[in-house]
Short mmCIF file of C-alpha atoms in Angstrom, two decimals:
data_model
loop_
_atom_site.label_atom_id
_atom_site.label_comp_id
_atom_site.label_asym_id
_atom_site.label_seq_id
_atom_site.Cartn_x
_atom_site.Cartn_y
_atom_site.Cartn_z
CA UNK A 20 23.71 -18.45 -8.86
CA UNK A 21 20.45 -19.87 -8.88
CA UNK A 22 18.23 -17.20 -10.01
CA UNK A 23 15.15 -18.53 -8.52
CA UNK A 24 16.21 -17.90 -5.32
CA UNK A 25 17.15 -14.50 -3.87
CA UNK A 26 20.60 -13.58 -2.23
CA UNK A 27 20.48 -13.19 1.43
CA UNK A 28 19.86 -9.94 1.84
CA UNK A 29 16.98 -11.03 -0.81
CA UNK A 30 15.14 -12.84 1.41
CA UNK A 31 12.64 -9.85 3.02
CA UNK A 32 11.49 -8.81 -0.34
CA UNK A 33 11.19 -11.95 -1.91
CA UNK A 34 8.85 -13.02 0.97
CA UNK A 35 6.95 -10.09 1.45
CA UNK A 36 6.86 -10.40 -2.55
CA UNK A 37 4.51 -14.16 -2.32
CA UNK A 38 2.90 -13.13 0.68
CA UNK A 39 1.99 -9.60 0.33
CA UNK A 40 -1.49 -10.74 -2.12
CA UNK A 41 -2.54 -12.56 1.32
CA UNK A 42 -3.16 -10.09 3.32
CA UNK A 43 -3.01 -7.43 1.02
CA UNK A 44 -6.81 -5.85 1.18
CA UNK A 45 -9.37 -5.89 -2.19
CA UNK A 46 -8.67 -2.23 -4.19
CA UNK A 47 -10.69 0.25 -2.53
CA UNK A 48 -11.93 1.85 -5.65
CA UNK A 49 -12.79 -1.50 -7.32
CA UNK A 50 -15.50 -2.50 -4.57
CA UNK A 51 -18.93 -0.08 -5.54
CA UNK A 52 -20.10 0.23 -1.52
CA UNK A 53 -18.43 -0.48 2.18
CA UNK A 54 -20.62 -3.68 2.28
CA UNK A 55 -18.98 -5.24 -1.29
CA UNK A 56 -15.78 -4.67 -0.45
CA UNK A 57 -15.89 -5.78 3.47
CA UNK A 58 -17.13 -9.40 1.46
CA UNK A 59 -14.06 -8.87 -0.64
CA UNK A 60 -11.74 -8.38 2.10
CA UNK A 61 -13.72 -11.91 4.38
CA UNK A 62 -13.61 -13.92 0.71
CA UNK A 63 -9.71 -13.38 0.81
CA UNK A 64 -8.50 -14.05 3.94
CA UNK A 65 -10.58 -16.92 3.92
CA UNK A 66 -8.17 -18.06 1.81
CA UNK A 67 -5.14 -16.68 4.05
CA UNK A 68 -6.98 -18.96 7.21
CA UNK A 69 -7.64 -21.98 5.50
CA UNK A 70 -4.18 -22.90 4.02
CA UNK A 71 -3.09 -21.70 7.59
CA UNK A 72 -5.65 -24.03 9.92
CA UNK A 73 -4.12 -26.45 7.53
CA UNK A 74 -0.81 -25.91 8.35
CA UNK A 75 -1.65 -26.07 11.49
CA UNK A 76 -2.65 -29.21 12.17
CA UNK A 77 -0.10 -30.39 9.60
CA UNK A 78 2.24 -29.95 12.24
CA UNK A 79 0.22 -31.06 14.95
CA UNK A 80 -0.04 -34.65 12.82
CA UNK A 81 3.59 -34.84 11.30
CA UNK A 82 4.38 -34.92 16.05
CA UNK A 83 1.41 -37.72 16.02
CA UNK A 84 3.15 -39.76 13.79
CA UNK A 85 6.97 -39.34 14.95
CA UNK A 86 5.12 -40.03 18.46
CA UNK A 87 4.32 -43.70 16.78
CA UNK A 88 7.36 -44.14 15.40
CA UNK A 89 9.43 -43.00 18.67
CA UNK A 90 7.36 -42.32 21.41
CA UNK A 91 4.02 -44.61 21.00
CA UNK A 92 3.06 -44.59 24.34
CA UNK A 93 2.20 -40.79 23.58
CA UNK A 94 0.74 -41.86 20.47
CA UNK A 95 -3.00 -41.55 20.60
CA UNK A 96 -5.16 -42.89 17.54
CA UNK A 97 -7.90 -40.70 18.12
CA UNK A 98 -5.81 -37.78 18.43
CA UNK A 99 -5.00 -38.45 14.27
CA UNK A 100 -7.79 -39.62 13.18
CA UNK A 101 -9.11 -36.44 15.05
CA UNK A 102 -7.04 -34.34 13.00
CA UNK A 103 -7.22 -35.71 9.12
CA UNK A 104 -10.64 -35.58 9.33
CA UNK A 105 -10.73 -32.01 9.83
CA UNK A 106 -7.15 -31.75 7.16
CA UNK A 107 -9.62 -32.95 4.84
CA UNK A 108 -12.77 -30.42 5.31
CA UNK A 109 -10.15 -27.63 5.56
CA UNK A 110 -8.82 -28.83 1.92
CA UNK A 111 -13.10 -29.10 0.96
CA UNK A 112 -13.22 -25.24 2.13
CA UNK A 113 -10.01 -24.64 0.05
CA UNK A 114 -12.72 -25.70 -2.58
CA UNK A 115 -15.30 -24.05 -1.26
CA UNK A 116 -14.18 -21.25 -0.98
CA UNK A 117 -12.93 -21.07 -4.53
CA UNK A 118 -16.28 -22.33 -6.53
CA UNK A 119 -19.68 -20.01 -6.74
CA UNK A 120 -20.81 -20.94 -3.50
CA UNK A 121 -17.74 -19.89 -1.71
CA UNK A 122 -17.45 -16.47 -3.65
CA UNK A 123 -21.34 -15.30 -2.88
CA UNK A 124 -21.86 -16.23 0.22
CA UNK A 125 -18.27 -16.66 2.25
CA UNK A 126 -19.64 -16.50 5.64
CA UNK A 127 -20.62 -20.19 5.00
CA UNK A 128 -16.73 -20.74 4.55
CA UNK A 129 -15.84 -18.80 7.93
CA UNK A 130 -18.47 -21.42 9.83
CA UNK A 131 -17.47 -24.23 8.27
CA UNK A 132 -12.99 -23.28 9.58
CA UNK A 133 -14.34 -22.45 12.77
CA UNK A 134 -17.07 -25.39 13.96
CA UNK A 135 -14.16 -27.58 11.79
CA UNK A 136 -11.08 -27.28 14.14
CA UNK A 137 -13.40 -25.98 17.65
CA UNK A 138 -15.83 -28.76 17.61
CA UNK A 139 -14.62 -32.18 16.31
CA UNK A 140 -13.00 -32.25 19.49
CA UNK A 141 -16.21 -32.26 20.57
CA UNK A 142 -17.81 -34.57 18.86
CA UNK A 143 -14.72 -37.38 18.73
CA UNK A 144 -15.73 -35.97 23.06
CA UNK A 145 -19.57 -36.60 22.09
CA UNK A 146 -18.67 -40.55 20.95
CA UNK A 147 -16.97 -41.67 23.46
CA UNK A 148 -18.82 -40.51 26.45
CA UNK A 149 -17.36 -38.08 27.84
CA UNK A 150 -17.26 -33.89 27.30
CA UNK A 151 -14.16 -31.46 27.99
CA UNK A 152 -14.16 -27.65 27.22
CA UNK A 153 -10.92 -26.93 25.50
CA UNK A 154 -9.25 -23.73 27.07
CA UNK A 155 -6.63 -24.11 24.75
CA UNK A 156 -8.07 -24.25 20.82
CA UNK A 157 -11.21 -22.86 21.55
CA UNK A 158 -9.16 -19.06 22.42
CA UNK A 159 -7.52 -20.20 19.25
CA UNK A 160 -9.35 -20.37 17.05
CA UNK A 161 -11.37 -17.79 18.48
CA UNK A 162 -8.70 -14.46 18.65
CA UNK A 163 -7.63 -16.48 15.29
CA UNK A 164 -10.71 -15.41 13.61
CA UNK A 165 -10.98 -11.66 15.18
CA UNK A 166 -7.67 -11.93 14.14
CA UNK A 167 -7.83 -12.76 10.70
CA UNK A 168 -11.59 -11.97 9.22
CA UNK A 169 -12.06 -8.69 11.53
CA UNK A 170 -15.08 -8.37 9.76
CA UNK A 171 -19.23 -9.06 11.02
CA UNK A 172 -18.76 -9.46 14.49
CA UNK A 173 -22.48 -11.63 14.73
CA UNK A 174 -21.26 -13.87 12.96
CA UNK A 175 -18.06 -14.13 15.30
CA UNK A 176 -20.84 -14.09 17.54
CA UNK A 177 -22.23 -16.64 15.78
CA UNK A 178 -19.45 -18.98 15.94
CA UNK A 179 -18.30 -18.43 19.39
CA UNK A 180 -22.55 -19.75 20.75
CA UNK A 181 -22.64 -22.45 17.93
CA UNK A 182 -19.43 -23.66 20.26
CA UNK A 183 -20.55 -23.05 23.92
CA UNK A 184 -24.54 -24.65 22.41
CA UNK A 185 -23.14 -27.46 21.42
CA UNK A 186 -20.58 -27.88 24.59
CA UNK A 187 -23.11 -27.24 26.97
CA UNK A 188 -26.41 -29.07 24.06
CA UNK A 189 -24.15 -32.24 23.22
CA UNK A 190 -23.75 -32.79 28.01
CA UNK A 191 -27.04 -32.66 28.57
CA UNK A 192 -28.91 -34.26 26.11
CA UNK A 193 -26.78 -36.77 26.16
CA UNK A 194 -25.51 -37.15 29.78
CA UNK A 195 -21.95 -37.29 29.18
CA UNK A 196 -19.31 -36.55 32.03
CA UNK A 197 -17.49 -34.02 32.08
CA UNK A 198 -13.91 -33.94 32.69
CA UNK A 199 -11.53 -29.84 33.30
CA UNK A 200 -8.32 -29.04 32.28
CA UNK A 201 -7.23 -29.19 34.91
CA UNK A 202 -8.83 -29.96 38.71
CA UNK A 203 -8.70 -26.37 40.04
CA UNK A 204 -10.86 -25.06 37.17
CA UNK A 205 -14.83 -25.07 37.74
CA UNK A 206 -18.61 -24.37 35.50
CA UNK A 207 -18.26 -20.51 37.16
CA UNK A 208 -14.22 -19.87 35.50
CA UNK A 209 -15.51 -21.65 32.75
CA UNK A 210 -18.00 -19.37 31.67
CA UNK A 211 -16.15 -16.39 32.74
CA UNK A 212 -13.72 -17.37 31.09
CA UNK A 213 -14.84 -17.86 27.98
CA UNK A 214 -17.54 -14.90 27.99
CA UNK A 215 -14.84 -12.46 28.56
CA UNK A 216 -13.05 -14.30 25.51
CA UNK A 217 -16.06 -14.09 23.21
CA UNK A 218 -16.37 -10.21 24.79
CA UNK A 219 -13.16 -9.60 23.65
CA UNK A 220 -12.89 -10.72 20.16
CA UNK A 221 -15.77 -9.22 19.16
CA UNK A 222 -15.76 -5.64 20.46
CA UNK A 223 -12.42 -5.94 18.34
CA UNK A 224 -13.70 -6.84 15.08
CA UNK A 225 -16.77 -4.36 16.01
CA UNK A 226 -14.16 -2.11 16.03
CA UNK A 227 -11.64 -2.92 13.25
CA UNK A 228 -15.15 -3.14 11.65
CA UNK A 229 -16.03 0.48 11.90
CA UNK A 230 -12.24 1.97 11.32
CA UNK A 231 -12.38 -0.56 7.62
CA UNK A 232 -15.73 1.51 7.31
CA UNK A 233 -14.33 5.18 7.95
CA UNK A 234 -11.55 3.97 6.48
CA UNK A 235 -13.45 2.95 2.95
CA UNK A 236 -15.62 6.09 2.44
CA UNK A 237 -12.32 8.72 3.70
CA UNK A 238 -10.13 6.80 0.49
CA UNK A 239 -13.93 6.93 -1.76
CA UNK A 240 -13.94 10.95 -0.54
CA UNK A 241 -10.89 10.80 -1.78
CA UNK A 242 -10.92 9.16 -5.10
CA UNK A 243 -13.90 11.62 -5.52
CA UNK A 244 -12.28 14.32 -4.80
CA UNK A 245 -9.20 13.96 -6.41
CA UNK A 246 -11.57 12.92 -9.66
CA UNK A 247 -12.89 16.18 -9.23
CA UNK A 248 -9.32 17.43 -9.00
CA UNK A 249 -8.92 16.04 -12.48
CA UNK A 250 -11.52 16.98 -14.88
CA UNK A 251 -11.00 20.61 -13.70
CA UNK A 252 -7.39 19.51 -14.53
CA UNK A 253 -8.38 18.55 -18.26
CA UNK A 254 -11.06 21.30 -18.21
CA UNK A 255 -8.22 24.20 -17.64
CA UNK A 256 -5.45 22.02 -19.98
CA UNK A 257 -8.10 22.34 -22.47
CA UNK A 258 -8.96 26.14 -21.93
CA UNK A 259 -5.66 26.70 -21.42
CA UNK A 260 -4.85 25.25 -25.02
CA UNK A 261 -7.48 27.02 -26.97
CA UNK A 262 -5.72 29.92 -26.09
CA UNK A 263 -2.47 28.78 -26.33
CA UNK A 264 -0.65 26.50 -28.12
CA UNK A 265 0.28 22.88 -26.98
CA UNK A 266 4.61 23.73 -26.78
CA UNK A 267 4.03 27.40 -25.36
CA UNK A 268 1.23 26.29 -22.42
CA UNK A 269 3.99 23.56 -21.71
CA UNK A 270 6.88 26.27 -21.73
CA UNK A 271 4.47 28.79 -19.62
CA UNK A 272 3.22 26.10 -17.46
CA UNK A 273 7.44 25.67 -16.49
CA UNK A 274 8.63 29.23 -17.20
CA UNK A 275 6.96 32.22 -16.24
CA UNK A 276 9.33 34.73 -18.42
CA UNK A 277 8.28 36.65 -21.57
CA UNK A 278 8.05 33.95 -23.76
CA UNK A 279 9.63 35.01 -27.67
CA UNK A 280 10.88 32.99 -30.69
CA UNK A 281 11.54 34.37 -34.46
CA UNK A 282 10.03 32.86 -37.59
CA UNK A 283 11.98 33.19 -41.09
CA UNK A 284 9.74 31.18 -42.77
CA UNK A 285 5.87 31.03 -41.97
CA UNK A 286 2.54 33.54 -43.35
CA UNK A 287 0.11 34.98 -42.04
CA UNK A 288 -4.00 35.43 -43.04
CA UNK A 289 -6.62 37.86 -42.97
CA UNK A 290 -10.48 37.69 -42.88
CA UNK A 291 -13.00 39.99 -42.67
CA UNK A 292 -16.36 39.88 -43.14
CA UNK A 293 -17.11 42.20 -45.40
CA UNK A 294 -20.13 45.34 -44.68
CA UNK A 295 -20.72 43.37 -41.16
CA UNK A 296 -20.90 46.22 -39.19
CA UNK A 297 -23.69 47.58 -41.93
CA UNK A 298 -25.29 44.20 -41.24
CA UNK A 299 -25.32 44.26 -37.70
CA UNK A 300 -27.46 46.37 -37.66
CA UNK A 301 -30.19 43.72 -39.66
CA UNK A 302 -30.36 41.34 -37.24
CA UNK A 303 -30.40 41.68 -33.04
CA UNK A 304 -27.35 40.66 -30.83
CA UNK A 305 -28.33 36.97 -30.21
CA UNK A 306 -28.65 35.87 -33.59
CA UNK A 307 -25.52 38.00 -35.47
CA UNK A 308 -23.48 36.37 -32.22
CA UNK A 309 -24.90 32.70 -33.35
CA UNK A 310 -23.92 33.51 -37.28
CA UNK A 311 -20.66 35.34 -36.66
CA UNK A 312 -20.24 31.77 -34.11
CA UNK A 313 -21.46 29.82 -36.98
CA UNK A 314 -18.86 31.29 -39.34
CA UNK A 315 -15.92 31.43 -37.31
CA UNK A 316 -16.49 27.54 -36.22
CA UNK A 317 -15.93 26.62 -39.95
CA UNK A 318 -13.15 28.50 -40.14
CA UNK A 319 -11.60 27.19 -36.86
CA UNK A 320 -12.47 23.16 -38.25
CA UNK A 321 -10.41 24.60 -41.49
CA UNK A 322 -7.32 25.49 -39.28
CA UNK A 323 -7.06 21.88 -37.98
CA UNK A 324 -7.13 20.31 -40.19
CA UNK A 325 -4.37 22.48 -41.96
CA UNK A 326 -2.11 22.23 -38.99
CA UNK A 327 -2.50 25.46 -38.53
CA UNK A 328 -2.39 28.49 -35.60
CA UNK A 329 -5.84 30.47 -34.43
CA UNK A 330 -4.12 33.56 -32.58
CA UNK A 331 -6.88 35.64 -33.06
CA UNK A 332 -10.75 37.04 -33.77
CA UNK A 333 -11.26 41.82 -33.11
CA UNK A 334 -14.78 41.61 -34.11
CA UNK A 335 -16.30 40.35 -37.51
CA UNK A 336 -11.63 39.71 -38.24
CA UNK A 337 -10.47 35.99 -38.01
CA UNK A 338 -6.76 36.19 -37.96
CA UNK A 339 -4.57 32.40 -38.26
CA UNK A 340 -1.10 31.62 -39.10
CA UNK A 341 0.72 28.73 -40.59
CA UNK A 342 4.50 27.54 -39.99
CA UNK A 343 4.70 27.74 -36.30
CA UNK A 344 4.72 27.43 -33.32
CA UNK A 345 6.18 24.17 -34.90
CA UNK A 346 7.90 25.44 -38.50
CA UNK A 347 6.71 23.86 -40.83
CA UNK A 348 8.15 22.73 -45.28
CA UNK A 349 4.13 23.86 -46.68
CA UNK A 350 3.83 26.22 -44.61
CA UNK A 351 2.81 28.82 -48.15
CA UNK A 352 1.07 26.50 -49.27
CA UNK A 353 -1.51 25.40 -46.42
CA UNK A 354 -2.09 29.15 -46.06
CA UNK A 355 -2.93 29.50 -49.42
CA UNK A 356 -4.97 26.39 -49.41
CA UNK A 357 -6.88 27.69 -45.94
CA UNK A 358 -8.28 30.72 -47.80
CA UNK A 359 -9.86 28.60 -50.54
CA UNK A 360 -11.65 26.56 -48.51
CA UNK A 361 -12.36 29.91 -46.63
CA UNK A 362 -14.40 30.42 -49.89
CA UNK A 363 -16.21 27.79 -49.60
CA UNK A 364 -16.02 27.26 -46.48
CA UNK A 365 -18.18 31.35 -46.22
CA UNK A 366 -20.60 30.29 -49.83
CA UNK A 367 -22.00 26.31 -47.98
CA UNK A 368 -22.66 28.60 -45.09
CA UNK A 369 -24.58 31.54 -46.81
CA UNK A 370 -26.74 28.79 -48.48
CA UNK A 371 -27.79 26.83 -45.10
CA UNK A 372 -28.74 30.26 -43.68
CA UNK A 373 -29.81 31.99 -46.72
CA UNK A 374 -27.41 34.56 -46.29
CA UNK A 375 -25.23 37.18 -48.27
CA UNK A 376 -21.73 37.10 -46.37
CA UNK A 377 -18.55 38.15 -48.64
CA UNK A 378 -15.64 37.84 -46.91
CA UNK A 379 -11.73 39.68 -47.72
CA UNK A 380 -8.89 37.34 -46.86
CA UNK A 381 -4.90 38.63 -46.86
CA UNK A 382 -1.98 37.44 -47.09
CA UNK A 383 1.70 38.00 -46.49
CA UNK A 384 4.88 35.38 -46.17
CA UNK A 385 7.62 35.91 -44.26
CA UNK A 386 9.45 36.77 -40.85
CA UNK A 387 7.27 36.85 -37.46
CA UNK A 388 7.93 37.44 -34.25
CA UNK A 389 5.43 35.13 -32.37
CA UNK A 390 5.22 34.93 -28.37
CA UNK A 391 3.24 35.89 -25.06
CA UNK A 392 3.75 38.94 -22.96
CA UNK A 393 2.39 39.80 -20.22
CA UNK A 394 1.12 38.49 -16.58
CA UNK A 395 -2.95 38.77 -17.25
CA UNK A 396 -5.79 37.77 -19.47
CA UNK A 397 -2.60 37.33 -22.31
CA UNK A 398 -2.39 34.94 -26.26
CA UNK A 399 -0.38 33.96 -28.24
CA UNK A 400 0.53 37.04 -30.52
CA UNK A 401 2.64 38.17 -33.44
CA UNK A 402 4.24 40.89 -34.26
CA UNK A 403 6.55 42.09 -37.60
CA UNK A 404 6.29 43.24 -40.97
CA UNK A 405 4.43 40.17 -42.06
CA UNK A 406 1.70 40.82 -39.84
CA UNK A 407 0.92 44.12 -40.73
CA UNK A 408 1.54 43.62 -44.74
CA UNK A 409 -1.21 41.00 -44.80
CA UNK A 410 -3.43 43.23 -42.80
CA UNK A 411 -3.49 45.64 -45.19
CA UNK A 412 -3.27 43.15 -47.62
CA UNK A 413 -6.71 41.91 -45.76
CA UNK A 414 -7.91 46.21 -46.05
CA UNK A 415 -6.76 47.28 -48.76
CA UNK A 416 -8.49 43.97 -51.01
CA UNK A 417 -11.86 43.01 -52.73
CA UNK A 418 -14.88 41.15 -51.71
CA UNK A 419 -15.00 37.54 -52.85
CA UNK A 420 -11.32 37.63 -53.05
CA UNK A 421 -7.86 36.35 -51.68
CA UNK A 422 -5.23 39.21 -52.36
CA UNK A 423 -0.88 38.37 -51.60
CA UNK A 424 2.09 40.21 -51.93
CA UNK A 425 4.21 39.81 -54.95
CA UNK A 426 6.91 37.23 -52.28
CA UNK A 427 4.02 34.90 -51.90
CA UNK A 428 2.42 35.17 -55.63
CA UNK A 429 6.38 33.87 -56.37
CA UNK A 430 6.69 30.80 -53.25
CA UNK A 431 3.29 29.28 -54.91
CA UNK A 432 2.63 30.29 -59.01
CA UNK A 433 3.56 27.33 -59.90
CA UNK A 434 1.11 25.58 -58.02
CA UNK A 435 -1.40 27.99 -57.53
CA UNK A 436 -3.30 29.95 -60.40
CA UNK A 437 -2.99 33.45 -59.48
CA UNK A 438 -4.41 36.68 -61.97
CA UNK A 439 -2.08 40.06 -61.41
CA UNK A 440 -3.70 43.05 -59.66
CA UNK A 441 -1.04 45.58 -60.35
CA UNK A 442 0.97 47.49 -58.30
CA UNK A 443 -1.73 49.70 -55.06
CA UNK A 444 -0.67 52.04 -51.80
CA UNK A 445 -0.13 50.92 -48.68
CA UNK A 446 0.15 52.70 -45.80
CA UNK A 447 4.18 53.07 -44.12
CA UNK A 448 5.24 50.81 -47.64
CA UNK A 449 4.31 52.90 -51.01
CA UNK A 450 3.40 51.01 -53.81
CA UNK A 451 3.23 46.99 -54.18
CA UNK A 452 2.51 44.82 -56.36
CA UNK A 453 -0.53 42.09 -55.20
CA UNK A 454 -1.76 39.28 -57.11
CA UNK A 455 -5.72 37.70 -56.87
CA UNK A 456 -5.36 34.34 -55.22
CA UNK A 457 -7.79 32.08 -57.75
CA UNK A 458 -7.00 28.14 -57.31
CA UNK A 459 -5.01 25.41 -57.25
CA UNK A 460 -3.41 24.55 -60.59
#
């Protein structure tokens, strides 16, 4: 089967694909305002009108050639010449429509198309010394224009008045012999006939123009509302992702049931500003919040850099975790690097702000349970012995030091430098051997 042509069942779709670009209106979103949209709409529809007129006149020319070959008594050479002149003019109109002039002033092409079709037979009659109203050609042109280009009714009125002015003016100026298409037709009938044709055409164009303007404005309002909804949705999405990890947020949007996952390998870090409660009395509330926000913003940036998940802040305490919600092989290294960078960041912050903040950090590695519980003001939180031990590592730690468990030390000892602190008593766990993380090897 030839793939260039559709099968019988697909002719409708094939024809629709080829004609749709000619009939479709310009995209409303692309137009800044209704006059701009109307301008593009007229330009597109004029292209369709010119081609339809050219095809129609070609059929009339073929009919005259057929008369010349087979019915010589019905052949009219003056008709054929007129038709050829109109066809040439339509081709010129197609070319002009694609030029800068046509794109800028399609109204001129509209008048060219209108008067080329309606006045060519009248000019032919003037040259022959007669004046005959075209009760078929004029209404057909006016109704076609109102159908194909139903905007700017004053332009339609100008094109119609131009035809009538030429008809009556040429009769008076050149004292032409008047011929009506039928014996029963009178001057009064002709005037009323074209008066009501023009009224109907212009009224239909006016009503369509108003409807198109209203639809344009409604569509633009709808687009603006949609854009606003989209902005609000993105803002809500951003806020949600600032509260929950992206995978958890997606799961929560799809299913509001309790989310709880177990992770075998994770690293939990607690950090606390040493003596912050005592320092708080030295600052006014706004200055205090500003300083704390500056410190924690630095920590947030570090968490993103190391691909860690910030869990929460409680007062001057900061909690971050590695290895979840997506498991990672270097969870221990990532949490250790985070702790070291937090120390460096706080030192830099003290230099910039002329402060003397100190930080105490505790780290534990091992299994945890992570999830979201509750219905209101939920957060992504952690549970398990590893979380409790990490909290104890911080609370029983030393200022400006990073205290880790023995399990964490065993995982990291080949790549990082440690100082053995020894056994300390941990509430609920008894004595535990801990180490102080000093840096990378």
